[in-house]
Amino acid sequence: MGKAVPLPEVTFVVVDIETTGGIPGQHAITEIGAVKVQGGRIVDRFETLVNPEQDIPPFIQGLTGITPDMVKDAPVIKDVMPRFWDFLGDGVFVAHHVPFDFRFLSAVTKSLLGEGLDNPQLCTCRLAKKLLPELRKKNLDSVTQYFKIEIKQRHRAMGDAEATALVLLEFLKTLEADGLTTLAKVLDYQKRGGKRYANFKIPFPEHRVSSFSQQPGVYLMRDEKGDILYIGKAKNLRKRLQSYFTNLLRQPSKVQELMHQVVDIETRVLGSELEALLEEAHLIKLHQPYYNRQIKNFKAFPFLKITVHDAFPQLTVVSDIDDDDALFFGPYQRKRHLATMVESLSRIFQLRTCSDVTYKKHHRQGASCIFHQIGRCSAPCIGEISRQDYREQVDGIINFLEGRVSDLTERMIQLRDYFSETMNFEKAKIIQDRLLELLKIQANTQYLTQAVHQNHLLIVLPDREPPRRLLLYVYKGRPIQKHVFDPRSDSVDAVLERVQLLQKMLQSKIENKRDVIQQRELEEIRIIAHWLKHLEPESGTRIWNLAQPYETISKEIMAYFCAELQEPVSVPIWQASQSFA
């Protein structure tokens, strides 16, 4: 294939292999998956298990799910390769870490034909390093998550190959938009880095960046008309803004396009990274800048709800959090995946999915529904399971959603191995499929935090003007009030009064109006929850859980403000308090 061929005419063959180890010649291939891409779409697939004619280490079996029994009747590599060569042809060999896959298949080719593969090679991992510098990790999981690509079977050849093919298609769009329209230009860019927006100049003078504060805060980028193009936050404003001028030619195209228009940058210094995060979210919703379109809309953050107050609870997807004693998990960023996730978890843990009306109908008739008959429900409607045993299934989901998954996966692995050893391969395959499904769900819930209704907090943060502190009162996951506390003039008594008031709200039952969290508050909830999970405490940061006894909290708060901030005088401060917008 000529390297000057326009990209839409190039045949890319995206390959992934599974092996018994990492050394060609010493270890062997157990599976090959390949996807052919032409004209911006997937046009063909190649998939086969391979008998490696050697043992598969237990670790590899646990990772891939490929067992000796699965490959014992599969073709050996010398019978597979002719079909793979025909599929590959003279196409561009693509993989997410191309040296590994290409080296293995080239070594096999050389052992059979006397010479290895000579196809052009394109590595999506190398492209990710150049096109996605903002990603801390460039592995397949991180890149697919960036593009919201679902890997159907992680660590299986076809699942990984298809995901890599979709990543390739995203990269090709960016490369073509930047003028890299031929295979030769793309291969050169992969090797040398190429140039993007080679001749443009940033209107904003770089020397002004050195005058910006090194404190946390937000920044607003404006065009020549004064319109806001982009709003961002930073833990260190100067360092963050300097990054826009460093290696700009390797920044994503959308960042280069943005910087080409920036004439002025306004910074607002704040006291902490959390305050900057909340202020950024507020300003984005207020101004809705064009280049913040990649920020998720707050309506895209749903929750999972478990109706633990029911005799036989269910797992459902909800948009708001109400005060009905249920458990809520989230918020999640991928609403479109949650229905599948609920269906999978309900099936794995054998929870009922029927409505209360349907449940009562089956209970009266004494006949279960089709889901019980096909093994997807434990049928509490007809008494097939006790409340205690059903509750254990519910506890299993709760533990899983709270991140305690190691015991569950270990039990499933042991059960799978038991069925394999007793020659019950059908049940072993069912367990293996459920295990892979659980691990995939776990990967998709990495943003999962503790149940939002448990986040009732007093958070003390540094203020932009020491020794003042910013106090955030968090109720049901969202910051409902903030104010600045000055130890030179303000009273700790007022802080304790507010804590008491929030504790009364937690203990009281709302009768006339249900306490519902509005959709517009979900972004702040997500920020607080994510910050708590990945907390790296800044100097001057303290957190109190308002669900603790008042006697304990009040003593700790009093001791903190008196010892750390000097004893304040008794001056009321609530007139200065304000609600978050």
Coordinates of C-alpha atoms in Angstrom, one line a residue:
M1 CA 0.0 0.0 0.0
G2 CA 1.5 3.4 -1.0
K3 CA 2.0 5.7 1.9
A4 CA 0.7 8.7 -0.1
V5 CA -2.8 7.1 -0.1
P6 CA -5.6 9.4 1.3
L7 CA -6.8 8.2 4.7
P8 CA -10.3 7.4 3.5
E9 CA -8.8 4.9 1.0
V10 CA -6.4 3.2 3.5
T11 CA -7.2 -0.2 4.9
F12 CA -6.4 -0.4 8.6
V13 CA -6.4 -3.8 10.3
V14 CA -6.8 -3.3 14.1
V15 CA -5.4 -6.4 15.9
D16 CA -5.4 -7.7 19.5
I17 CA -4.0 -11.0 20.7
E18 CA -4.2 -13.0 23.9
T19 CA -1.1 -15.0 24.9
T20 CA 0.2 -17.3 27.6
G21 CA 2.9 -14.8 28.4
G22 CA 5.0 -11.9 27.0
I23 CA 7.9 -13.5 25.2
P24 CA 7.5 -14.6 21.5
G25 CA 9.0 -18.0 20.9
Q26 CA 8.7 -19.0 24.6
H27 CA 5.0 -18.2 25.0
A28 CA 2.1 -18.8 22.6
I29 CA -1.0 -17.1 21.2
T30 CA -4.4 -18.2 22.6
E31 CA -6.7 -15.9 20.7
I32 CA -6.6 -13.5 17.8
G33 CA -9.1 -10.7 17.1
A34 CA -8.9 -8.3 14.2
V35 CA -11.1 -5.6 12.8
K36 CA -10.8 -4.1 9.3
V37 CA -11.5 -0.3 9.0
Q38 CA -12.0 1.4 5.7
G39 CA -13.6 4.7 4.8
G40 CA -14.2 5.7 8.4
R41 CA -16.1 2.5 9.4
I42 CA -15.6 -1.1 10.4
V43 CA -16.1 -3.3 7.4
D44 CA -15.0 -6.8 8.5
R45 CA -13.9 -8.9 11.5
F46 CA -11.6 -11.9 12.1
E47 CA -11.8 -13.9 15.4
T48 CA -10.5 -17.2 16.5
L49 CA -9.3 -19.1 19.6
V50 CA -5.9 -20.8 19.2
N51 CA -4.6 -24.0 20.8
P52 CA -1.3 -22.8 22.3
E53 CA -0.1 -26.4 22.8
Q54 CA 1.2 -25.3 26.2
D55 CA -0.2 -24.6 29.7
I56 CA -2.1 -21.3 30.3
P57 CA -1.0 -19.8 33.6
P58 CA -3.7 -19.4 36.2
F59 CA -3.2 -15.7 36.3
I60 CA -3.8 -15.4 32.5
Q61 CA -6.9 -17.6 32.9
G62 CA -8.2 -15.3 35.6
L63 CA -7.5 -12.2 33.5
T64 CA -8.8 -13.3 30.1
G65 CA -11.2 -16.1 31.1
I66 CA -9.6 -18.3 28.5
T67 CA -9.2 -21.8 30.0
P68 CA -7.4 -24.9 28.6
D69 CA -10.8 -26.5 28.0
M70 CA -11.8 -23.6 25.8
V71 CA -8.8 -24.0 23.5
K72 CA -8.2 -27.7 23.5
D73 CA -10.3 -28.2 20.3
A74 CA -9.3 -24.9 18.7
P75 CA -6.9 -24.9 15.7
V76 CA -3.2 -24.6 16.2
I77 CA -1.3 -21.5 15.1
K78 CA 0.0 -22.9 11.9
D79 CA -3.5 -23.6 10.7
V80 CA -4.7 -20.1 11.8
M81 CA -2.1 -17.9 10.3
P82 CA -2.9 -18.4 6.6
R83 CA -6.4 -17.1 7.3
F84 CA -5.0 -14.2 9.3
W85 CA -2.5 -13.3 6.5
D86 CA -5.3 -13.2 4.0
F87 CA -7.4 -10.9 6.3
L88 CA -4.4 -8.6 7.0
G89 CA -3.2 -8.4 3.4
D90 CA -1.1 -5.2 2.9
G91 CA -3.2 -3.2 5.3
V92 CA -1.8 -1.0 8.1
F93 CA -1.2 -3.1 11.2
V94 CA -2.9 -1.2 14.1
A95 CA -2.9 -2.0 17.8
H96 CA -3.1 -0.1 21.0
H97 CA 0.4 -1.2 22.0
V98 CA 1.6 -2.2 18.5
P99 CA 5.1 -3.6 19.4
F100 CA 3.6 -6.4 21.5
D101 CA 1.0 -7.7 19.1
F102 CA 3.1 -7.1 15.9
R103 CA 6.2 -8.7 17.5
F104 CA 4.3 -11.9 18.4
L105 CA 2.6 -12.3 15.0
S106 CA 5.7 -11.4 13.1
A107 CA 7.7 -14.0 15.0
V108 CA 5.1 -16.7 14.2
T109 CA 5.1 -15.6 10.5
K110 CA 8.9 -15.8 10.4
S111 CA 8.8 -19.3 12.0
L112 CA 6.4 -20.5 9.3
L113 CA 7.5 -18.5 6.2
G114 CA 11.1 -17.6 7.0
E115 CA 10.5 -13.9 7.2
G116 CA 8.3 -11.7 9.4
L117 CA 5.5 -9.2 8.6
D118 CA 6.4 -6.0 6.8
N119 CA 3.1 -4.1 7.1
P120 CA 3.1 -0.4 8.1
Q121 CA 2.5 -0.1 11.8
L122 CA 0.3 2.4 13.6
C123 CA 0.1 2.5 17.4
T124 CA -3.0 4.1 19.0
C125 CA -1.2 4.4 22.3
R126 CA 1.5 6.6 20.7
L127 CA -1.2 8.6 19.1
A128 CA -2.9 9.0 22.4
K129 CA 0.3 10.4 23.9
K130 CA 0.4 13.1 21.2
L131 CA -3.3 13.8 20.7
L132 CA -4.5 13.5 24.4
P133 CA -1.7 15.0 26.5
E134 CA -4.2 15.9 29.2
L135 CA -4.8 12.2 30.0
R136 CA -2.6 11.0 32.9
K137 CA -2.8 7.4 31.6
K138 CA -2.8 6.4 28.0
N139 CA -3.9 2.8 28.4
L140 CA -6.9 1.4 26.5
D141 CA -9.2 1.8 29.5
S142 CA -8.4 5.5 29.9
V143 CA -8.6 6.3 26.2
T144 CA -11.9 4.5 25.7
Q145 CA -13.3 6.2 28.8
Y146 CA -12.2 9.6 27.3
F147 CA -14.2 8.9 24.1
K148 CA -17.1 7.2 26.0
I149 CA -16.4 3.9 24.2
E150 CA -17.7 0.7 25.9
I151 CA -15.4 -2.3 25.8
K152 CA -17.7 -5.3 25.4
Q153 CA -15.2 -7.9 26.6
R154 CA -12.1 -6.5 28.2
H155 CA -9.0 -8.7 27.9
R156 CA -10.6 -10.7 25.1
A157 CA -9.1 -10.3 21.7
M158 CA -12.2 -9.2 19.7
G159 CA -13.5 -6.9 22.5
D160 CA -10.2 -5.1 22.8
A161 CA -9.7 -5.0 19.0
E162 CA -13.2 -3.4 18.4
A163 CA -12.6 -0.8 21.1
T164 CA -9.2 0.1 19.6
A165 CA -10.8 0.4 16.2
L166 CA -13.3 2.9 17.5
V167 CA -10.4 4.8 19.2
L168 CA -8.6 4.8 15.8
L169 CA -11.6 6.3 14.1
E170 CA -11.7 9.1 16.6
F171 CA -8.0 9.8 16.1
L172 CA -8.4 9.8 12.3
K173 CA -11.1 12.5 12.5
T174 CA -8.7 14.7 14.5
L175 CA -5.7 14.0 12.3
E176 CA -7.6 14.8 9.1
A177 CA -9.1 18.0 10.6
D178 CA -5.5 19.1 11.3
G179 CA -4.4 18.5 7.7
L180 CA -2.8 15.1 8.1
T181 CA -4.8 13.6 5.2
T182 CA -2.5 10.8 3.9
L183 CA -1.0 7.7 5.4
A184 CA 2.5 9.1 4.9
K185 CA 1.7 12.2 7.0
V186 CA 0.1 10.1 9.8
L187 CA 3.0 7.7 10.0
D188 CA 5.4 10.6 10.1
Y189 CA 3.4 12.4 12.8
Q190 CA 3.4 9.2 14.8
K191 CA 7.2 8.9 14.5
R192 CA 8.3 12.6 14.8
G193 CA 5.3 14.4 16.3
G194 CA 4.4 16.4 13.2
K195 CA 3.0 19.9 13.6
R196 CA -0.5 21.1 14.1
Y197 CA -1.6 24.7 13.6
A198 CA 2.0 25.2 12.7
N199 CA 1.9 28.9 11.9
F200 CA -0.6 30.4 14.2
K201 CA 0.1 33.0 16.9
I202 CA -1.6 33.3 20.3
P203 CA -3.0 36.9 20.5
F204 CA -2.7 36.9 24.3
P205 CA 0.9 38.0 25.3
E206 CA 2.6 35.1 27.1
H207 CA 4.7 37.4 29.3
R208 CA 1.6 38.4 31.2
V209 CA 1.1 34.9 32.5
S210 CA 4.1 35.4 34.9
S211 CA 2.1 38.1 36.7
F212 CA -0.8 35.7 37.6
S213 CA -1.2 34.3 41.2
Q214 CA 0.0 30.9 42.1
Q215 CA -3.0 30.4 44.4
P216 CA -6.1 28.4 43.5
G217 CA -8.8 30.1 41.5
V218 CA -10.8 30.3 38.2
Y219 CA -9.9 31.9 34.9
L220 CA -12.1 33.3 32.1
M221 CA -10.7 33.5 28.6
R222 CA -12.2 36.2 26.4
D223 CA -12.1 37.0 22.7
E224 CA -11.5 40.4 21.1
K225 CA -15.2 41.3 21.6
G226 CA -14.9 40.5 25.3
D227 CA -17.1 37.4 25.1
I228 CA -16.2 34.5 27.3
L229 CA -14.8 31.6 25.3
Y230 CA -13.8 29.3 28.2
I231 CA -13.9 29.1 32.0
G232 CA -11.5 26.8 33.9
K233 CA -10.3 26.2 37.4
A234 CA -6.8 25.6 38.7
K235 CA -5.0 24.6 41.9
N236 CA -2.2 27.0 40.8
L237 CA -3.4 29.6 38.3
R238 CA 0.0 30.6 37.0
K239 CA 1.1 27.0 36.4
R240 CA -2.2 26.0 34.7
L241 CA -2.2 29.0 32.4
Q242 CA 1.5 28.5 31.5
S243 CA 0.6 25.0 30.4
Y244 CA -1.4 26.4 27.5
F245 CA 1.8 28.0 26.1
T246 CA 3.9 24.9 26.6
N247 CA 4.1 22.4 23.7
L248 CA 1.0 24.0 22.2
L249 CA 1.5 22.2 18.9
R250 CA 0.9 19.0 20.7
Q251 CA -2.2 20.1 22.5
P252 CA -5.6 18.8 21.3
S253 CA -7.0 20.6 18.3
K254 CA -9.9 22.2 20.3
V255 CA -7.3 23.8 22.7
Q256 CA -5.3 25.1 19.8
E257 CA -8.4 26.5 18.2
L258 CA -9.4 28.2 21.5
M259 CA -6.0 29.8 22.1
H260 CA -6.0 31.2 18.5
Q261 CA -8.8 33.5 19.7
V262 CA -7.9 34.4 23.3
V263 CA -7.2 38.1 23.6
D264 CA -7.6 38.5 27.4
I265 CA -7.6 36.2 30.5
E266 CA -9.3 37.2 33.7
T267 CA -8.3 35.4 36.9
R268 CA -10.2 35.2 40.2
V269 CA -8.1 34.1 43.1
L270 CA -9.9 31.8 45.6
G271 CA -8.8 30.1 48.8
S272 CA -8.9 26.4 47.9
E273 CA -9.2 23.9 45.0
L274 CA -12.7 22.9 46.1
E275 CA -13.9 26.5 46.1
A276 CA -12.5 26.9 42.6
L277 CA -14.3 23.7 41.5
L278 CA -17.6 25.0 42.8
E279 CA -17.1 28.5 41.4
E280 CA -16.1 27.1 38.0
A281 CA -19.3 25.0 37.8
H282 CA -21.4 28.0 38.8
L283 CA -19.8 30.3 36.2
I284 CA -20.1 27.7 33.4
K285 CA -23.9 27.3 34.1
L286 CA -24.2 31.1 34.3
H287 CA -22.3 32.0 31.1
Q288 CA -22.3 28.7 29.1
P289 CA -19.1 29.4 27.1
Y290 CA -18.8 27.8 23.7
Y291 CA -15.5 25.9 24.5
N292 CA -16.9 24.4 27.8
R293 CA -19.2 22.2 25.7
Q294 CA -17.1 19.2 26.7
I295 CA -18.2 19.8 30.3
K296 CA -21.1 17.4 31.0
N297 CA -24.5 18.9 31.3
F298 CA -25.7 18.6 34.9
K299 CA -28.9 16.8 33.7
A300 CA -26.6 13.8 32.6
F301 CA -25.9 12.8 36.2
P302 CA -28.5 10.3 37.4
F303 CA -28.4 8.1 40.6
L304 CA -29.0 4.5 41.5
K305 CA -31.7 3.9 44.1
I306 CA -32.2 0.8 46.3
T307 CA -35.6 0.7 48.1
V308 CA -34.2 -0.8 51.3
H309 CA -37.4 0.1 53.1
D310 CA -39.3 -2.4 51.0
A311 CA -39.7 -6.0 52.1
F312 CA -38.0 -7.1 48.8
P313 CA -36.1 -4.1 47.5
Q314 CA -35.4 -3.1 43.9
L315 CA -32.6 -1.3 42.1
T316 CA -33.7 1.6 39.9
V317 CA -32.4 4.7 38.1
V318 CA -33.6 8.1 39.3
S319 CA -32.9 11.7 38.5
D320 CA -33.7 13.3 41.9
I321 CA -33.0 12.3 45.5
D322 CA -36.1 12.2 47.6
D323 CA -36.5 11.7 51.3
D324 CA -38.1 8.2 51.4
D325 CA -35.4 6.4 53.4
A326 CA -34.0 4.7 50.2
L327 CA -30.2 4.3 49.5
F328 CA -28.8 6.5 46.7
F329 CA -25.6 5.9 44.9
G330 CA -23.9 8.3 42.4
P331 CA -24.0 10.7 40.7
Y332 CA -23.0 8.9 37.5
Q333 CA -21.7 10.5 34.4
R334 CA -23.1 8.0 31.8
K335 CA -26.8 7.9 31.9
R336 CA -27.1 5.7 28.8
H337 CA -25.2 2.9 30.5
L338 CA -27.2 2.8 33.7
A339 CA -30.3 0.9 32.4
T340 CA -28.0 -1.9 31.2
M341 CA -26.1 -1.7 34.5
V342 CA -29.3 -2.1 36.6
E343 CA -30.4 -5.0 34.5
S344 CA -27.1 -6.7 34.8
L345 CA -26.8 -6.2 38.6
S346 CA -30.4 -7.3 39.1
R347 CA -29.8 -10.4 37.2
I348 CA -26.5 -11.2 38.8
F349 CA -27.8 -10.7 42.3
Q350 CA -31.3 -12.2 41.4
L351 CA -33.3 -9.1 42.4
R352 CA -36.8 -8.6 41.2
T353 CA -37.4 -6.0 38.4
C354 CA -41.2 -6.1 38.3
S355 CA -43.5 -3.4 39.4
D356 CA -45.4 -3.6 42.7
V357 CA -48.6 -4.3 40.7
T358 CA -47.1 -7.2 38.8
Y359 CA -45.4 -8.5 42.0
K360 CA -48.8 -8.6 43.8
K361 CA -50.5 -10.3 40.8
H362 CA -48.0 -13.1 40.7
H363 CA -48.2 -13.4 44.5
R364 CA -52.0 -13.8 44.3
Q365 CA -51.7 -16.4 41.5
G366 CA -48.8 -18.3 43.0
A367 CA -47.0 -18.4 39.7
S368 CA -43.7 -16.8 38.9
C369 CA -42.8 -14.7 35.9
I370 CA -40.6 -15.7 33.0
F371 CA -37.5 -14.1 34.7
H372 CA -37.6 -16.6 37.4
Q373 CA -38.0 -19.4 34.9
I374 CA -34.9 -18.4 33.0
G375 CA -32.9 -17.9 36.2
R376 CA -32.8 -14.1 36.4
C377 CA -35.0 -13.6 39.5
S378 CA -35.2 -15.4 42.9
A379 CA -39.0 -15.1 42.8
P380 CA -39.9 -13.6 46.2
C381 CA -43.4 -13.1 44.9
I382 CA -44.1 -16.8 45.3
G383 CA -42.0 -17.4 48.4
E384 CA -39.0 -19.0 46.6
I385 CA -36.7 -17.0 48.8
S386 CA -36.9 -15.8 52.4
R387 CA -36.6 -12.1 53.4
Q388 CA -33.3 -12.8 55.1
D389 CA -31.8 -14.5 52.0
Y390 CA -33.1 -11.8 49.7
R391 CA -31.6 -9.2 52.0
E392 CA -28.2 -10.9 51.7
Q393 CA -28.6 -10.4 47.9
V394 CA -29.4 -6.8 48.4
D395 CA -26.4 -6.4 50.8
G396 CA -24.3 -7.9 48.0
I397 CA -25.3 -5.1 45.6
I398 CA -24.8 -2.5 48.3
N399 CA -21.3 -3.8 49.0
F400 CA -20.5 -3.8 45.3
L401 CA -21.7 -0.3 44.7
E402 CA -19.7 0.9 47.7
G403 CA -16.6 -0.6 46.2
R404 CA -16.2 -3.7 48.3
V405 CA -15.8 -6.2 45.4
S406 CA -12.8 -8.3 46.2
D407 CA -14.7 -10.9 48.3
L408 CA -17.4 -11.2 45.7
T409 CA -15.1 -11.7 42.8
E410 CA -13.0 -14.2 44.7
R411 CA -16.0 -16.3 45.5
M412 CA -17.1 -16.2 41.9
I413 CA -13.7 -17.3 40.7
Q414 CA -13.7 -20.2 43.2
L415 CA -17.2 -21.2 42.0
R416 CA -16.2 -21.0 38.4
D417 CA -13.1 -23.1 39.0
Y418 CA -15.2 -25.7 41.0
F419 CA -17.6 -26.1 38.1
S420 CA -14.7 -26.4 35.7
E421 CA -13.0 -29.1 37.8
T422 CA -16.2 -31.1 38.1
M423 CA -16.6 -30.9 34.3
N424 CA -19.8 -28.7 34.5
F425 CA -18.5 -26.3 31.8
E426 CA -21.9 -24.8 31.1
K427 CA -22.3 -23.5 34.7
A428 CA -18.6 -22.5 34.7
K429 CA -19.2 -20.4 31.5
I430 CA -22.3 -18.7 33.1
I431 CA -20.2 -17.8 36.2
Q432 CA -17.4 -16.6 34.0
D433 CA -19.7 -14.4 32.0
R434 CA -21.2 -12.9 35.1
L435 CA -17.8 -12.3 36.6
L436 CA -16.7 -10.4 33.4
E437 CA -19.9 -8.4 33.5
L438 CA -19.3 -7.4 37.1
L439 CA -15.8 -6.3 36.4
K440 CA -17.0 -4.3 33.5
I441 CA -19.6 -2.6 35.6
Q442 CA -17.0 -1.9 38.3
A443 CA -14.8 -0.2 35.6
N444 CA -17.8 1.9 34.6
T445 CA -18.4 3.0 38.1
Q446 CA -15.1 4.4 39.0
Y447 CA -16.7 7.8 39.7
L448 CA -19.0 6.1 42.2
T449 CA -19.0 7.7 45.6
Q450 CA -20.6 6.9 48.9
A451 CA -24.4 7.3 49.0
V452 CA -25.1 11.0 48.6
H453 CA -27.6 11.1 51.4
Q454 CA -24.8 10.3 53.8
N455 CA -22.8 13.5 52.9
H456 CA -23.9 15.9 55.7
L457 CA -20.8 17.9 56.5
L458 CA -19.2 21.0 57.8
I459 CA -16.2 21.7 55.6
V460 CA -13.6 24.3 56.7
L461 CA -11.4 25.6 53.8
P462 CA -8.7 28.2 53.6
D463 CA -9.8 31.6 52.4
R464 CA -8.1 33.8 49.9
E465 CA -7.3 36.2 52.8
P466 CA -5.7 34.3 55.8
P467 CA -6.4 33.8 58.7
R468 CA -10.0 33.8 57.5
R469 CA -11.7 30.5 56.6
L470 CA -14.5 29.6 54.2
L471 CA -17.2 27.4 55.8
L472 CA -19.3 25.1 53.6
Y473 CA -22.4 23.5 55.1
V474 CA -23.2 20.4 53.0
Y475 CA -26.7 18.8 53.4
K476 CA -27.7 15.7 51.4
G477 CA -24.5 16.0 49.3
R478 CA -24.9 19.6 48.2
P479 CA -23.5 22.8 49.6
I480 CA -26.5 24.7 50.9
Q481 CA -24.7 27.6 52.5
K482 CA -21.3 29.2 52.7
H483 CA -19.8 32.1 54.6
V484 CA -16.4 33.5 55.5
F485 CA -15.3 33.1 59.1
D486 CA -12.9 35.7 60.5
P487 CA -11.4 34.6 63.8
R488 CA -10.5 38.2 64.7
S489 CA -14.2 39.2 64.8
D490 CA -16.6 36.3 64.5
S491 CA -18.2 33.9 67.0
V492 CA -17.9 30.1 67.1
D493 CA -21.3 30.1 68.8
A494 CA -23.0 31.0 65.5
V495 CA -21.2 28.1 63.8
L496 CA -22.5 25.7 66.5
E497 CA -26.0 27.1 66.2
R498 CA -26.0 26.3 62.4
V499 CA -24.7 22.8 63.0
Q500 CA -27.5 22.2 65.5
L501 CA -30.0 23.4 62.9
L502 CA -28.8 21.1 60.2
Q503 CA -28.8 18.2 62.7
K504 CA -32.4 18.9 63.4
M505 CA -33.2 18.9 59.7
L506 CA -31.5 15.5 59.4
Q507 CA -33.6 14.0 62.3
S508 CA -36.9 15.5 61.3
K509 CA -39.4 13.9 58.9
I510 CA -40.7 16.2 56.2
E511 CA -44.5 15.9 55.9
N512 CA -45.8 18.7 53.8
K513 CA -43.1 18.9 51.2
R514 CA -40.7 16.2 50.3
D515 CA -37.0 17.1 50.4
V516 CA -36.0 16.7 46.7
I517 CA -32.6 17.6 45.3
Q518 CA -33.1 19.5 42.0
Q519 CA -31.3 18.6 38.8
R520 CA -29.5 21.9 38.8
E521 CA -27.8 21.0 42.0
L522 CA -26.3 17.7 40.7
E523 CA -23.1 19.2 39.4
E524 CA -22.3 20.6 42.9
I525 CA -23.2 17.2 44.4
R526 CA -20.8 15.4 42.0
I527 CA -18.0 17.9 42.8
I528 CA -18.3 17.4 46.5
A529 CA -18.6 13.6 46.3
H530 CA -15.6 13.3 43.9
W531 CA -13.6 15.7 46.1
L532 CA -14.3 13.7 49.2
K533 CA -13.3 10.4 47.5
H534 CA -10.1 11.7 46.2
L535 CA -9.3 14.1 49.0
E536 CA -5.8 15.5 49.3
P537 CA -6.2 17.8 52.3
E538 CA -4.9 21.3 51.9
S539 CA -3.5 23.1 54.8
G540 CA -6.3 24.5 56.9
T541 CA -8.9 22.0 55.7
R542 CA -11.1 20.2 58.2
I543 CA -14.3 18.1 57.8
W544 CA -16.9 17.2 60.3
N545 CA -19.6 14.6 59.7
L546 CA -22.8 16.2 61.0
A547 CA -24.4 12.8 61.6
Q548 CA -22.2 12.4 64.7
P549 CA -23.5 13.3 68.1
Y550 CA -23.7 17.1 68.7
E551 CA -21.7 16.8 72.0
T552 CA -18.7 15.3 70.1
I553 CA -18.9 17.7 67.1
S554 CA -19.3 20.8 69.2
K555 CA -16.2 20.1 71.4
E556 CA -14.1 19.4 68.3
I557 CA -15.3 22.5 66.5
M558 CA -14.8 24.7 69.5
A559 CA -11.3 23.3 70.1
Y560 CA -10.3 23.7 66.4
F561 CA -11.4 27.3 66.1
C562 CA -10.0 28.3 69.4
A563 CA -6.7 26.5 69.1
E564 CA -6.0 26.8 65.4
L565 CA -7.5 30.3 64.6
Q566 CA -7.1 32.0 68.0
E567 CA -10.1 32.5 70.3
P568 CA -12.7 34.7 68.6
V569 CA -14.9 37.2 70.2
S570 CA -18.7 36.7 70.4
V571 CA -20.0 38.6 67.3
P572 CA -22.9 37.1 65.3
I573 CA -21.9 36.4 61.7
W574 CA -25.0 34.9 60.1
Q575 CA -26.0 38.2 58.5
A576 CA -23.0 37.8 56.2
S577 CA -23.9 34.2 55.2
Q578 CA -25.0 33.5 51.6
S579 CA -26.5 30.6 49.7
F580 CA -24.7 28.9 46.8
A581 CA -26.2 29.8 43.4

